[in-house]
Amino acid sequence: MIVTSKSVTSKRRPSINKTFSDVNFVNQVQIPFQENYRSHKHSTSFNEVRRLQNQTWKEQFVNLFPKDVQEYLPEVNVHISILCLIWYMTSSVSSNLSKAILSRFPHPVGLTELQFLLSASLCLAFVTFANYLHAPQVSSSKLKNTVLNFPEGILPTYLNGSFSRCILNTFLVPSKVIWYTTFPMGIFQFVGHITSHKSTSLIPVSLVHSVKALSPIATVCYYRFAKGRQYNNMTYYTLIPLILGVIITCWTSQNNKSKLTETDKTTFSMGLSFAFISMVIFVSQNIFAKGILTVKSKDVLPCKNKSQLNLVELKSQKDSPIQLDKITILFYCSCVGFILTFPIFVSNEVFSSSTSVFADLSPSVMTLVLIHGVAHFFQAMLAFQLIGMLSPVTYSIANIMKRIVIIGVAFIWESNLSINQLFGLILTISGLYGYDKWGNKKVNCSL
């Protein structure tokens, strides 16, 4: 038995060494691993420096307060906080521009179609530019270093500067895994954006987002009853003032207006219905996308047994849906949404609409649509990044805070901020603080 064990060991070791000394084998695996080793090493060093900087900033911020107050301060992740701040700004621009565009261009399906087209075009332009910066002949610069140090999972890992190989023959040639992953999300995007734009054209922006603010309750209910996950009682208690605060804020603004006619009541009810459907759709999308957009670290040799290197396993793990980058997901979700929206756009707004779509598409409207598309692109990229970094309930809470910012911007724009609305905002922020401080304690690690 001992002799047999030695003979097996002596056979395995030379086979591994021979495998890695084989030129053909190295040429096969160097594309996914060797080409990006240097940038990965530089990115790891950059991320470590950024982590230390964030820790220093956090300590300096906490030290500004007395020691008795420091223990009540919430835990702050500087990186996530900056991402959320930029997300709130782009979302505010996108949401308020939607209302401005729809007031001049009363074609919600047409706006959805233009949004999908712009999003796909921006994705293609961005990944092409990033691929160009990955070329070895491009000299190092701040812009190149910024792109190369993007968080893991945003850009494709196969970019090397070759346009024909990386863009034409890889990025624009989707695999079955990409279609299986992005087609359901494209359906979510298709239905969600049409219902969201339809509700925005019928009711105020603040009221649309007050309905969408119910998303944390829908998320908690789904995971509690459908998945059997256990939340502590404080999670439910802190969600109550959070949701009530948003509802009070938005409904107060609606009650400040004059009495509604029968036609206005019908329009109001339809707008609420579309907003509710949009909320359910986007909650479903967030739950579905959580397993896809979460970036998980992997070994350099992703095999069950590192002594048994299998190229088939390498390829299957490289094409795993979990490893799909966010720019690819957004590009193909936009393509799917554009294809699904096109028949409705042609049948309902090109031929059946009372006003001409092309006549309403003036240069000023096109400018607003372009700004809206760019803002929506950055908003979607940031949303995908945050979905992968946060738990579903925490992401819903961040989404609530985004809606508070959007509603606040809308109130300032309309100069219509009352005492009751201010009370609602304070109540909602109190609920957010309570959830972050006490309600975010998990019963199990599944949360």
Short mmCIF file of C-alpha atoms in Angstrom, two decimals:
data_model
loop_
_atom_site.label_atom_id
_atom_site.label_comp_id
_atom_site.label_asym_id
_atom_site.label_seq_id
_atom_site.Cartn_x
_atom_site.Cartn_y
_atom_site.Cartn_z
CA MET A 1 0.00 0.00 0.00
CA ILE A 2 2.80 2.40 0.84
CA VAL A 3 4.55 1.66 -2.42
CA THR A 4 1.34 2.28 -4.34
CA SER A 5 0.83 5.61 -2.60
CA LYS A 6 4.33 6.71 -3.50
CA SER A 7 3.93 5.70 -7.09
CA VAL A 8 0.68 7.64 -7.42
CA THR A 9 2.25 10.71 -5.87
CA SER A 10 5.26 10.56 -8.13
CA LYS A 11 2.98 10.36 -11.17
CA ARG A 12 0.79 13.30 -10.17
CA ARG A 13 3.55 15.78 -9.47
CA PRO A 14 5.32 15.50 -12.83
CA SER A 15 1.97 15.71 -14.63
CA ILE A 16 1.20 19.06 -13.02
CA ASN A 17 4.64 20.47 -13.67
CA LYS A 18 4.54 19.25 -17.22
CA THR A 19 1.14 20.84 -17.68
CA PHE A 20 2.34 24.28 -16.62
CA SER A 21 5.54 23.98 -18.67
CA ASP A 22 3.54 23.10 -21.77
CA VAL A 23 3.51 26.11 -24.10
CA ASN A 24 0.18 25.14 -25.68
CA PHE A 25 -1.50 24.94 -22.30
CA VAL A 26 -0.15 28.31 -21.18
CA ASN A 27 -1.38 29.91 -24.40
CA GLN A 28 -4.85 28.53 -23.74
CA VAL A 29 -5.25 29.91 -20.23
CA GLN A 30 -3.25 33.13 -20.42
CA ILE A 31 -6.12 35.16 -21.90
CA PRO A 32 -8.43 35.09 -18.84
CA PHE A 33 -5.66 35.12 -16.25
CA GLN A 34 -2.21 36.20 -17.43
CA GLU A 35 -3.22 39.31 -19.38
CA ASN A 36 -4.98 40.87 -16.42
CA TYR A 37 -2.53 39.82 -13.72
CA ARG A 38 -0.62 43.10 -13.70
CA SER A 39 -3.75 45.25 -13.62
CA HIS A 40 -5.29 42.99 -10.97
CA LYS A 41 -2.18 43.34 -8.81
CA HIS A 42 -2.23 47.13 -9.24
CA SER A 43 -5.98 47.17 -8.52
CA THR A 44 -5.46 45.20 -5.29
CA SER A 45 -2.86 47.71 -4.14
CA PHE A 46 -5.14 50.62 -5.07
CA ASN A 47 -8.09 49.09 -3.21
CA GLU A 48 -5.95 48.58 -0.10
CA VAL A 49 -4.87 52.23 -0.13
CA ARG A 50 -8.48 53.31 -0.63
CA ARG A 51 -9.60 51.12 2.28
CA LEU A 52 -7.01 52.71 4.58
CA GLN A 53 -8.03 56.18 3.44
CA ASN A 54 -11.69 55.41 4.13
CA GLN A 55 -10.78 54.14 7.60
CA THR A 56 -8.81 57.32 8.32
CA TRP A 57 -11.62 59.57 7.13
CA LYS A 58 -14.10 57.61 9.21
CA GLU A 59 -11.99 57.96 12.36
CA GLN A 60 -11.52 61.69 11.77
CA PHE A 61 -15.25 62.15 11.29
CA VAL A 62 -16.11 60.25 14.49
CA ASN A 63 -13.54 62.19 16.51
CA LEU A 64 -15.35 65.44 15.68
CA PHE A 65 -18.07 64.42 18.17
CA PRO A 66 -17.86 64.00 21.96
CA LYS A 67 -17.19 60.49 23.23
CA ASP A 68 -20.69 60.27 24.72
CA VAL A 69 -22.15 60.91 21.27
CA GLN A 70 -19.77 58.67 19.33
CA GLU A 71 -21.42 55.44 20.48
CA TYR A 72 -24.75 56.57 18.97
CA LEU A 73 -23.29 57.42 15.59
CA PRO A 74 -24.20 54.96 12.82
CA GLU A 75 -21.55 52.87 11.10
CA VAL A 76 -20.52 54.69 7.92
CA ASN A 77 -18.90 53.08 4.90
CA VAL A 78 -17.32 56.00 3.06
CA HIS A 79 -17.13 54.19 -0.29
CA ILE A 80 -20.79 53.13 -0.23
CA SER A 81 -21.87 56.54 1.06
CA ILE A 82 -20.17 58.31 -1.87
CA LEU A 83 -21.73 55.88 -4.34
CA CYS A 84 -25.15 56.49 -2.79
CA LEU A 85 -24.69 60.27 -2.92
CA ILE A 86 -23.84 60.17 -6.63
CA TRP A 87 -26.73 57.74 -7.16
CA TYR A 88 -29.14 60.15 -5.46
CA MET A 89 -27.95 63.07 -7.58
CA THR A 90 -28.25 61.23 -10.91
CA SER A 91 -31.60 59.76 -9.89
CA SER A 92 -32.96 63.19 -8.97
CA VAL A 93 -31.90 64.57 -12.36
CA SER A 94 -33.34 61.56 -14.19
CA SER A 95 -36.68 61.49 -12.34
CA ASN A 96 -37.40 65.22 -12.52
CA LEU A 97 -36.33 65.35 -16.16
CA SER A 98 -38.81 62.55 -16.90
CA LYS A 99 -41.66 64.76 -15.73
CA ALA A 100 -40.32 67.75 -17.69
CA ILE A 101 -39.90 65.65 -20.85
CA LEU A 102 -43.34 64.02 -20.60
CA SER A 103 -45.00 67.41 -20.19
CA ARG A 104 -43.59 68.42 -23.60
CA PHE A 105 -43.39 64.97 -25.16
CA PRO A 106 -46.55 63.06 -24.02
CA HIS A 107 -45.33 59.67 -25.22
CA PRO A 108 -44.21 57.51 -22.25
CA VAL A 109 -43.56 54.44 -24.42
CA GLY A 110 -41.55 56.56 -26.86
CA LEU A 111 -39.48 57.93 -23.98
CA THR A 112 -38.87 54.37 -22.77
CA GLU A 113 -37.73 53.34 -26.24
CA LEU A 114 -35.35 56.29 -26.50
CA GLN A 115 -34.04 55.54 -23.03
CA PHE A 116 -33.23 51.92 -23.92
CA LEU A 117 -31.55 53.03 -27.16
CA LEU A 118 -29.39 55.62 -25.41
CA SER A 119 -28.50 53.21 -22.62
CA ALA A 120 -27.33 50.51 -25.05
CA SER A 121 -25.37 53.07 -27.10
CA LEU A 122 -23.66 54.47 -24.00
CA CYS A 123 -22.76 50.96 -22.82
CA LEU A 124 -21.18 50.14 -26.18
CA ALA A 125 -19.30 53.45 -26.31
CA PHE A 126 -18.09 53.08 -22.72
CA VAL A 127 -16.82 49.50 -23.07
CA THR A 128 -15.14 50.41 -26.38
CA PHE A 129 -13.35 53.33 -24.71
CA ALA A 130 -12.36 51.16 -21.74
CA ASN A 131 -11.03 48.50 -24.11
CA TYR A 132 -8.93 51.16 -25.88
CA LEU A 133 -7.42 52.24 -22.54
CA HIS A 134 -6.47 48.61 -21.84
CA ALA A 135 -4.17 48.59 -24.88
CA PRO A 136 -0.47 48.32 -23.90
CA GLN A 137 0.53 51.12 -26.27
CA VAL A 138 -1.73 53.64 -24.48
CA SER A 139 0.41 55.62 -22.07
CA SER A 140 -0.47 55.68 -18.39
CA SER A 141 -2.62 58.57 -17.19
CA LYS A 142 -5.07 59.41 -14.42
CA LEU A 143 -7.97 58.53 -16.69
CA LYS A 144 -6.48 55.16 -17.60
CA ASN A 145 -5.68 54.35 -13.97
CA THR A 146 -9.22 55.28 -12.96
CA VAL A 147 -10.76 52.96 -15.55
CA LEU A 148 -8.34 50.11 -14.78
CA ASN A 149 -9.16 50.42 -11.08
CA PHE A 150 -12.91 50.20 -11.47
CA PRO A 151 -14.52 47.93 -8.84
CA GLU A 152 -14.55 44.26 -9.70
CA GLY A 153 -17.51 43.17 -11.78
CA ILE A 154 -18.25 46.41 -13.68
CA LEU A 155 -16.15 45.90 -16.81
CA PRO A 156 -15.45 42.68 -18.77
CA THR A 157 -12.24 40.92 -17.75
CA TYR A 158 -11.22 40.08 -21.32
CA LEU A 159 -10.48 43.66 -22.47
CA ASN A 160 -6.96 43.94 -23.89
CA GLY A 161 -7.11 46.75 -26.47
CA SER A 162 -8.10 44.65 -29.48
CA PHE A 163 -11.34 46.07 -30.93
CA SER A 164 -12.09 43.15 -33.27
CA ARG A 165 -11.33 40.47 -30.70
CA CYS A 166 -12.83 42.00 -27.57
CA ILE A 167 -15.71 44.10 -28.93
CA LEU A 168 -16.80 42.67 -32.29
CA ASN A 169 -16.14 38.99 -31.58
CA THR A 170 -16.80 38.83 -27.83
CA PHE A 171 -18.86 41.69 -26.38
CA LEU A 172 -21.27 41.88 -29.34
CA VAL A 173 -21.54 38.07 -29.65
CA PRO A 174 -23.60 36.99 -26.62
CA SER A 175 -23.44 33.46 -25.30
CA LYS A 176 -26.44 31.42 -24.18
CA VAL A 177 -25.58 32.18 -20.57
CA ILE A 178 -25.78 35.91 -21.25
CA TRP A 179 -29.19 35.56 -22.91
CA TYR A 180 -30.51 33.31 -20.13
CA THR A 181 -29.36 35.86 -17.56
CA THR A 182 -30.31 39.15 -19.18
CA PHE A 183 -33.58 38.20 -20.90
CA PRO A 184 -35.60 37.97 -17.63
CA MET A 185 -34.00 41.20 -16.39
CA GLY A 186 -34.80 42.81 -19.75
CA ILE A 187 -38.45 41.90 -19.24
CA PHE A 188 -38.34 43.50 -15.79
CA GLN A 189 -36.79 46.63 -17.31
CA PHE A 190 -39.36 46.67 -20.12
CA VAL A 191 -42.45 46.49 -17.90
CA GLY A 192 -40.96 48.55 -15.07
CA HIS A 193 -39.90 51.52 -17.17
CA ILE A 194 -43.12 51.70 -19.16
CA THR A 195 -45.29 51.64 -16.02
CA SER A 196 -42.97 54.12 -14.27
CA HIS A 197 -43.08 56.60 -17.16
CA LYS A 198 -46.83 56.12 -17.51
CA SER A 199 -47.40 56.89 -13.81
CA THR A 200 -45.06 59.90 -14.01
CA SER A 201 -47.11 61.31 -16.89
CA LEU A 202 -50.33 61.01 -14.84
CA ILE A 203 -49.43 61.96 -11.25
CA PRO A 204 -46.70 64.07 -9.54
CA VAL A 205 -43.19 62.69 -9.19
CA SER A 206 -43.41 62.81 -5.39
CA LEU A 207 -46.52 60.63 -5.39
CA VAL A 208 -44.94 58.11 -7.75
CA HIS A 209 -41.98 57.69 -5.44
CA SER A 210 -44.18 57.52 -2.36
CA VAL A 211 -45.76 54.36 -3.79
CA LYS A 212 -42.35 52.99 -4.76
CA ALA A 213 -41.19 53.66 -1.20
CA LEU A 214 -43.23 50.64 -0.13
CA SER A 215 -40.53 48.41 -1.67
CA PRO A 216 -38.80 47.52 1.66
CA ILE A 217 -42.08 46.15 3.03
CA ALA A 218 -42.56 44.10 -0.14
CA THR A 219 -38.98 42.84 0.09
CA VAL A 220 -39.24 41.87 3.76
CA CYS A 221 -42.60 40.15 3.17
CA TYR A 222 -41.19 38.15 0.26
CA TYR A 223 -38.16 36.88 2.16
CA ARG A 224 -40.18 36.30 5.32
CA PHE A 225 -43.07 34.30 3.83
CA ALA A 226 -41.64 32.93 0.57
CA LYS A 227 -38.11 32.10 1.80
CA GLY A 228 -38.82 31.66 5.51
CA ARG A 229 -36.08 34.05 6.64
CA GLN A 230 -36.26 35.35 10.18
CA TYR A 231 -35.96 39.08 10.89
CA ASN A 232 -35.75 40.49 14.40
CA ASN A 233 -38.63 42.59 15.71
CA MET A 234 -36.70 45.85 15.42
CA THR A 235 -36.57 45.40 11.65
CA TYR A 236 -40.35 45.61 11.50
CA TYR A 237 -40.58 48.40 14.09
CA THR A 238 -38.10 50.65 12.28
CA LEU A 239 -39.77 50.12 8.91
CA ILE A 240 -43.03 51.58 10.24
CA PRO A 241 -41.89 55.20 10.79
CA LEU A 242 -39.77 54.99 7.67
CA ILE A 243 -42.68 54.12 5.40
CA LEU A 244 -45.19 56.35 7.21
CA GLY A 245 -42.86 59.31 6.89
CA VAL A 246 -42.62 58.99 3.11
CA ILE A 247 -46.37 58.48 2.74
CA ILE A 248 -47.18 61.51 4.93
CA THR A 249 -44.76 63.66 2.97
CA CYS A 250 -46.14 62.75 -0.42
CA TRP A 251 -49.83 62.60 0.40
CA THR A 252 -49.66 65.99 2.09
CA SER A 253 -48.42 67.52 -1.14
CA GLN A 254 -51.35 65.94 -2.97
CA ASN A 255 -53.91 67.19 -0.44
CA ASN A 256 -52.60 70.74 -0.77
CA LYS A 257 -54.09 70.89 -4.25
CA SER A 258 -57.66 71.77 -5.09
CA LYS A 259 -60.42 69.18 -5.24
CA LEU A 260 -60.16 66.69 -8.04
CA THR A 261 -62.77 66.26 -10.75
CA GLU A 262 -64.04 62.84 -11.81
CA THR A 263 -61.60 62.78 -14.71
CA ASP A 264 -58.77 63.75 -12.41
CA LYS A 265 -59.77 61.01 -9.95
CA THR A 266 -59.65 58.41 -12.73
CA THR A 267 -56.27 59.69 -13.87
CA PHE A 268 -55.09 59.75 -10.26
CA SER A 269 -56.16 56.12 -9.70
CA MET A 270 -54.53 54.98 -12.93
CA GLY A 271 -51.31 56.74 -11.98
CA LEU A 272 -51.28 55.05 -8.57
CA SER A 273 -51.93 51.66 -10.20
CA PHE A 274 -49.06 52.06 -12.66
CA ALA A 275 -46.77 53.23 -9.85
CA PHE A 276 -47.68 50.19 -7.74
CA ILE A 277 -47.05 47.80 -10.64
CA SER A 278 -43.70 49.50 -11.26
CA MET A 279 -42.78 49.07 -7.59
CA VAL A 280 -43.61 45.34 -7.65
CA ILE A 281 -41.66 44.85 -10.88
CA PHE A 282 -38.51 46.55 -9.60
CA VAL A 283 -38.66 44.68 -6.26
CA SER A 284 -38.86 41.42 -8.24
CA GLN A 285 -35.93 42.53 -10.39
CA ASN A 286 -33.82 43.37 -7.35
CA ILE A 287 -34.49 39.96 -5.81
CA PHE A 288 -33.72 38.17 -9.08
CA ALA A 289 -30.60 40.26 -9.78
CA LYS A 290 -29.11 39.84 -6.30
CA GLY A 291 -27.65 36.42 -7.10
CA ILE A 292 -26.30 37.62 -10.46
CA LEU A 293 -24.81 40.98 -9.52
CA THR A 294 -23.08 39.87 -6.31
CA VAL A 295 -19.36 39.64 -7.01
CA LYS A 296 -17.71 36.65 -5.39
CA SER A 297 -13.98 36.20 -5.24
CA LYS A 298 -12.56 33.13 -6.92
CA ASP A 299 -9.27 31.28 -6.84
CA VAL A 300 -6.71 31.86 -9.56
CA LEU A 301 -7.28 28.24 -10.59
CA PRO A 302 -11.04 27.72 -10.07
CA CYS A 303 -11.06 23.92 -9.88
CA LYS A 304 -12.51 21.50 -7.37
CA ASN A 305 -9.04 20.04 -7.01
CA LYS A 306 -6.13 22.27 -7.96
CA SER A 307 -4.08 19.23 -8.89
CA GLN A 308 -6.59 18.41 -11.59
CA LEU A 309 -6.71 21.41 -13.92
CA ASN A 310 -9.61 21.14 -16.36
CA LEU A 311 -10.11 23.67 -19.16
CA VAL A 312 -13.80 22.77 -19.39
CA GLU A 313 -14.28 23.78 -15.75
CA LEU A 314 -12.30 26.98 -16.38
CA LYS A 315 -14.60 27.91 -19.24
CA SER A 316 -17.78 27.02 -17.34
CA GLN A 317 -16.76 29.14 -14.35
CA LYS A 318 -15.63 32.01 -16.58
CA ASP A 319 -19.08 32.03 -18.22
CA SER A 320 -20.95 31.71 -14.93
CA PRO A 321 -23.88 34.15 -14.61
CA ILE A 322 -22.49 35.33 -11.29
CA GLN A 323 -19.35 36.54 -13.07
CA LEU A 324 -21.16 38.55 -15.75
CA ASP A 325 -19.99 42.14 -15.58
CA LYS A 326 -22.53 44.89 -15.06
CA ILE A 327 -21.84 46.75 -18.31
CA THR A 328 -22.66 43.57 -20.27
CA ILE A 329 -25.82 43.01 -18.25
CA LEU A 330 -26.98 46.61 -18.72
CA PHE A 331 -26.22 46.51 -22.46
CA TYR A 332 -28.20 43.35 -23.16
CA CYS A 333 -31.01 44.32 -20.76
CA SER A 334 -31.36 47.54 -22.76
CA CYS A 335 -31.32 45.59 -26.03
CA VAL A 336 -34.01 43.21 -24.78
CA GLY A 337 -36.08 46.14 -23.46
CA PHE A 338 -35.73 47.97 -26.79
CA ILE A 339 -36.84 44.92 -28.79
CA LEU A 340 -39.84 44.24 -26.52
CA THR A 341 -40.89 47.91 -26.46
CA PHE A 342 -40.63 48.46 -30.22
CA PRO A 343 -43.94 46.75 -31.25
CA ILE A 344 -45.89 48.67 -28.58
CA PHE A 345 -44.18 51.91 -29.56
CA VAL A 346 -45.03 51.45 -33.25
CA SER A 347 -48.63 50.30 -32.71
CA ASN A 348 -49.64 52.74 -29.93
CA GLU A 349 -47.60 55.89 -30.46
CA VAL A 350 -46.46 55.98 -34.09
CA PHE A 351 -49.70 55.08 -35.86
CA SER A 352 -52.42 55.29 -33.18
CA SER A 353 -51.32 58.38 -31.25
CA SER A 354 -53.42 61.55 -31.62
CA THR A 355 -50.24 63.67 -31.79
CA SER A 356 -47.21 62.94 -33.92
CA VAL A 357 -44.24 61.49 -32.05
CA PHE A 358 -41.75 62.98 -34.49
CA ALA A 359 -43.42 66.42 -34.47
CA ASP A 360 -43.21 66.55 -30.67
CA LEU A 361 -39.54 65.53 -30.73
CA SER A 362 -38.15 69.07 -30.93
CA PRO A 363 -34.44 69.95 -30.48
CA SER A 364 -35.07 71.09 -26.89
CA VAL A 365 -36.83 67.81 -26.09
CA MET A 366 -33.98 65.85 -27.71
CA THR A 367 -31.49 67.71 -25.52
CA LEU A 368 -33.47 66.84 -22.40
CA VAL A 369 -33.78 63.23 -23.56
CA LEU A 370 -30.02 63.04 -24.07
CA ILE A 371 -29.29 64.43 -20.59
CA HIS A 372 -31.92 62.09 -19.17
CA GLY A 373 -30.33 59.11 -20.94
CA VAL A 374 -26.84 59.90 -19.64
CA ALA A 375 -28.14 60.38 -16.09
CA HIS A 376 -30.14 57.16 -16.31
CA PHE A 377 -27.07 55.26 -17.57
CA PHE A 378 -24.98 56.32 -14.59
CA GLN A 379 -27.93 55.69 -12.27
CA ALA A 380 -28.35 52.13 -13.58
CA MET A 381 -24.62 51.40 -13.28
CA LEU A 382 -24.57 52.66 -9.71
CA ALA A 383 -27.74 50.71 -8.87
CA PHE A 384 -26.22 47.49 -10.21
CA GLN A 385 -23.07 48.12 -8.20
CA LEU A 386 -25.03 48.75 -4.99
CA ILE A 387 -27.25 45.70 -5.50
CA GLY A 388 -24.12 43.56 -5.52
CA MET A 389 -22.68 45.26 -2.41
CA LEU A 390 -25.77 45.44 -0.18
CA SER A 391 -28.37 43.03 1.15
CA PRO A 392 -31.86 43.23 -0.45
CA VAL A 393 -33.42 45.03 2.53
CA THR A 394 -30.47 47.43 2.93
CA TYR A 395 -30.63 48.21 -0.79
CA SER A 396 -34.35 48.92 -0.41
CA ILE A 397 -33.57 51.31 2.44
CA ALA A 398 -30.95 53.04 0.27
CA ASN A 399 -33.61 53.19 -2.42
CA ILE A 400 -35.99 54.86 0.07
CA MET A 401 -33.36 57.49 0.87
CA LYS A 402 -32.95 58.07 -2.85
CA ARG A 403 -36.68 58.69 -3.13
CA ILE A 404 -36.51 61.16 -0.22
CA VAL A 405 -33.85 63.13 -2.10
CA ILE A 406 -35.94 63.01 -5.29
CA ILE A 407 -39.04 64.17 -3.44
CA GLY A 408 -37.09 66.92 -1.67
CA VAL A 409 -35.68 68.17 -4.97
CA ALA A 410 -39.19 68.12 -6.45
CA PHE A 411 -40.54 70.12 -3.51
CA ILE A 412 -37.77 72.70 -3.83
CA TRP A 413 -38.33 72.93 -7.57
CA GLU A 414 -42.06 73.48 -7.04
CA SER A 415 -41.53 75.70 -3.96
CA ASN A 416 -44.19 73.66 -2.18
CA LEU A 417 -42.68 72.46 1.11
CA SER A 418 -45.12 72.56 4.02
CA ILE A 419 -44.73 71.83 7.74
CA ASN A 420 -46.42 68.43 7.38
CA GLN A 421 -44.09 67.48 4.54
CA LEU A 422 -41.06 68.51 6.59
CA PHE A 423 -42.38 66.40 9.48
CA GLY A 424 -42.73 63.45 7.13
CA LEU A 425 -39.14 63.83 5.95
CA ILE A 426 -37.86 63.96 9.55
CA LEU A 427 -39.94 60.90 10.46
CA THR A 428 -38.56 58.97 7.48
CA ILE A 429 -34.95 59.89 8.26
CA SER A 430 -35.56 58.80 11.87
CA GLY A 431 -36.79 55.44 10.58
CA LEU A 432 -33.67 55.11 8.44
CA TYR A 433 -31.44 55.82 11.43
CA GLY A 434 -33.37 53.35 13.58
CA TYR A 435 -33.08 50.61 10.98
CA ASP A 436 -29.37 51.22 10.51
CA LYS A 437 -28.69 51.27 14.27
CA TRP A 438 -31.07 48.62 15.65
CA GLY A 439 -33.14 47.04 12.90
CA ASN A 440 -30.21 45.83 10.78
CA LYS A 441 -29.32 43.06 13.23
CA LYS A 442 -29.79 39.73 11.50
CA VAL A 443 -31.16 36.58 13.06
CA ASN A 444 -29.16 34.52 10.57
CA CYS A 445 -26.51 35.22 7.97
CA SER A 446 -28.97 34.87 5.11
CA LEU A 447 -30.03 38.47 5.59
#
